[in-house]
XYZ file of C-alpha atoms in Angstrom:
155
model
C 31.900 -36.408 -191.303
C 31.675 -39.166 -193.992
C 30.283 -42.365 -192.914
C 29.972 -45.634 -194.761
C 27.148 -48.017 -194.268
C 28.311 -51.668 -193.815
C 26.367 -54.539 -193.354
C 27.948 -56.834 -190.803
C 29.463 -59.957 -191.934
C 29.857 -62.508 -189.135
C 32.552 -64.501 -190.622
C 34.856 -61.306 -190.754
C 37.114 -61.115 -187.594
C 37.238 -57.322 -187.727
C 33.397 -57.066 -187.843
C 33.101 -59.637 -184.871
C 35.639 -57.666 -182.933
C 34.067 -54.108 -183.489
C 30.537 -55.794 -183.202
C 31.672 -56.793 -179.537
C 33.682 -53.644 -178.608
C 30.600 -51.357 -179.382
C 28.031 -53.776 -177.550
C 30.433 -53.688 -174.641
C 30.374 -49.725 -174.905
C 26.474 -49.920 -174.955
C 26.210 -52.269 -171.930
C 28.456 -50.006 -170.044
C 26.361 -47.248 -170.494
C 23.785 -45.859 -168.213
C 21.257 -46.764 -170.695
C 22.341 -50.307 -170.908
C 23.348 -52.284 -167.879
C 25.944 -49.802 -166.476
C 28.361 -52.689 -166.230
C 30.979 -54.294 -168.843
C 30.259 -57.260 -170.806
C 30.943 -60.642 -168.813
C 34.115 -62.007 -170.686
C 32.293 -65.288 -170.950
C 29.417 -63.589 -172.735
C 31.339 -62.778 -175.960
C 31.745 -66.355 -177.571
C 28.174 -67.123 -176.604
C 26.846 -64.023 -178.074
C 28.730 -64.464 -181.387
C 27.739 -68.134 -181.360
C 24.153 -67.178 -180.922
C 24.514 -64.560 -183.494
C 25.851 -66.865 -186.133
C 23.308 -69.828 -185.637
C 20.604 -67.149 -185.573
C 18.915 -67.029 -188.829
C 16.856 -64.008 -188.452
C 20.197 -61.875 -187.592
C 21.027 -58.680 -189.641
C 23.888 -56.199 -188.341
C 24.733 -52.881 -189.717
C 27.705 -50.481 -188.746
C 28.312 -47.038 -189.726
C 32.173 -46.421 -190.430
C 34.043 -43.028 -190.497
C 37.535 -42.943 -191.847
C 37.864 -46.696 -190.711
C 36.590 -46.050 -187.331
C 33.690 -48.078 -186.288
C 31.271 -45.274 -185.018
C 27.898 -47.110 -184.716
C 26.090 -50.331 -184.361
C 22.663 -51.711 -184.923
C 22.079 -55.654 -184.131
C 18.765 -56.257 -185.592
C 16.252 -59.316 -186.295
C 14.420 -60.230 -189.206
C 10.735 -60.837 -188.597
C 7.445 -61.023 -190.659
C 4.158 -58.794 -190.605
C 1.403 -61.060 -190.947
C -0.686 -57.977 -191.143
C 1.192 -56.778 -194.204
C 2.552 -60.279 -195.391
C 5.838 -58.652 -195.632
C 8.993 -58.768 -193.947
C 9.967 -56.264 -190.997
C 13.155 -55.267 -189.462
C 13.438 -54.938 -185.389
C 16.427 -53.022 -184.118
C 17.244 -54.528 -181.189
C 20.558 -52.886 -179.999
C 21.840 -49.414 -181.221
C 24.811 -47.917 -180.029
C 26.711 -44.958 -180.943
C 30.209 -44.782 -179.801
C 30.342 -41.529 -177.334
C 33.117 -40.078 -179.584
C 30.639 -39.755 -182.466
C 27.350 -38.805 -180.569
C 26.342 -35.695 -182.138
C 28.201 -36.296 -185.143
C 25.498 -37.471 -187.464
C 26.526 -41.233 -187.010
C 23.456 -42.569 -185.506
C 21.304 -40.557 -188.092
C 23.411 -41.778 -190.860
C 22.982 -45.904 -189.647
C 19.241 -45.277 -189.184
C 18.851 -43.819 -192.664
C 21.057 -46.485 -194.048
C 19.071 -49.206 -192.541
C 15.533 -47.551 -193.880
C 17.298 -47.640 -197.454
C 18.285 -51.258 -196.875
C 14.609 -52.056 -195.795
C 13.129 -50.239 -198.791
C 15.791 -51.910 -201.262
C 14.889 -55.384 -199.822
C 10.830 -55.277 -199.443
C 10.690 -54.740 -196.007
C 7.141 -53.010 -194.621
C 8.636 -51.341 -191.899
C 11.355 -50.917 -188.806
C 10.426 -51.354 -185.196
C 12.683 -50.303 -182.344
C 12.300 -49.819 -178.585
C 13.508 -47.263 -176.551
C 13.547 -46.279 -173.029
C 11.404 -43.633 -172.187
C 14.160 -41.670 -169.967
C 16.453 -41.996 -172.993
C 15.930 -38.535 -174.162
C 18.795 -38.418 -176.665
C 18.085 -41.573 -178.217
C 14.278 -40.551 -178.448
C 15.241 -37.134 -180.305
C 17.525 -39.057 -182.705
C 14.991 -41.571 -183.552
C 12.134 -38.905 -184.159
C 14.730 -37.013 -186.429
C 15.086 -40.298 -188.370
C 11.123 -40.230 -188.635
C 10.198 -42.824 -185.907
C 7.211 -42.103 -183.574
C 4.966 -43.880 -181.277
C 2.655 -46.554 -182.431
C -0.786 -45.582 -183.288
C -2.455 -46.765 -181.510
C 0.267 -46.750 -178.623
C 1.971 -49.835 -177.784
C 3.326 -51.237 -174.535
C 6.584 -53.338 -174.296
C 5.602 -56.245 -172.129
C 8.021 -59.109 -170.895
C 8.061 -62.344 -168.995
C 11.571 -62.981 -167.673
C 12.462 -66.767 -167.524
């Protein structure tokens, strides 16, 4: 299958629709929250992304079908004095899983990052998401050395 790497344009209505569609699929997945997106959230998500200056987003598109989505954050590494990309949401539509869409999108993000002077790409993955972990390893991602933990404080 041939894919196209498409940076997300938040002023493009089609991109907005596809971003929300794929994000809803991710939310419904057992690796998401297992429930559809609350309809009141869609406008809040889009407004938040439009006003957040650190947003980067990318699609993998196959023959006009939006196969995969990466919602990312532009950040800065003080240790390397260069920008970095954090992949926050990564979803491959179920119809495109195992067909190269996820690997294509990850490789596209890496090419974008190299071209724009980023020093690294970070992502987080659930320990029980074996399929995603295999994909990320295939794309060259590994545990941090030394190993890091993801901690949070819910507010």
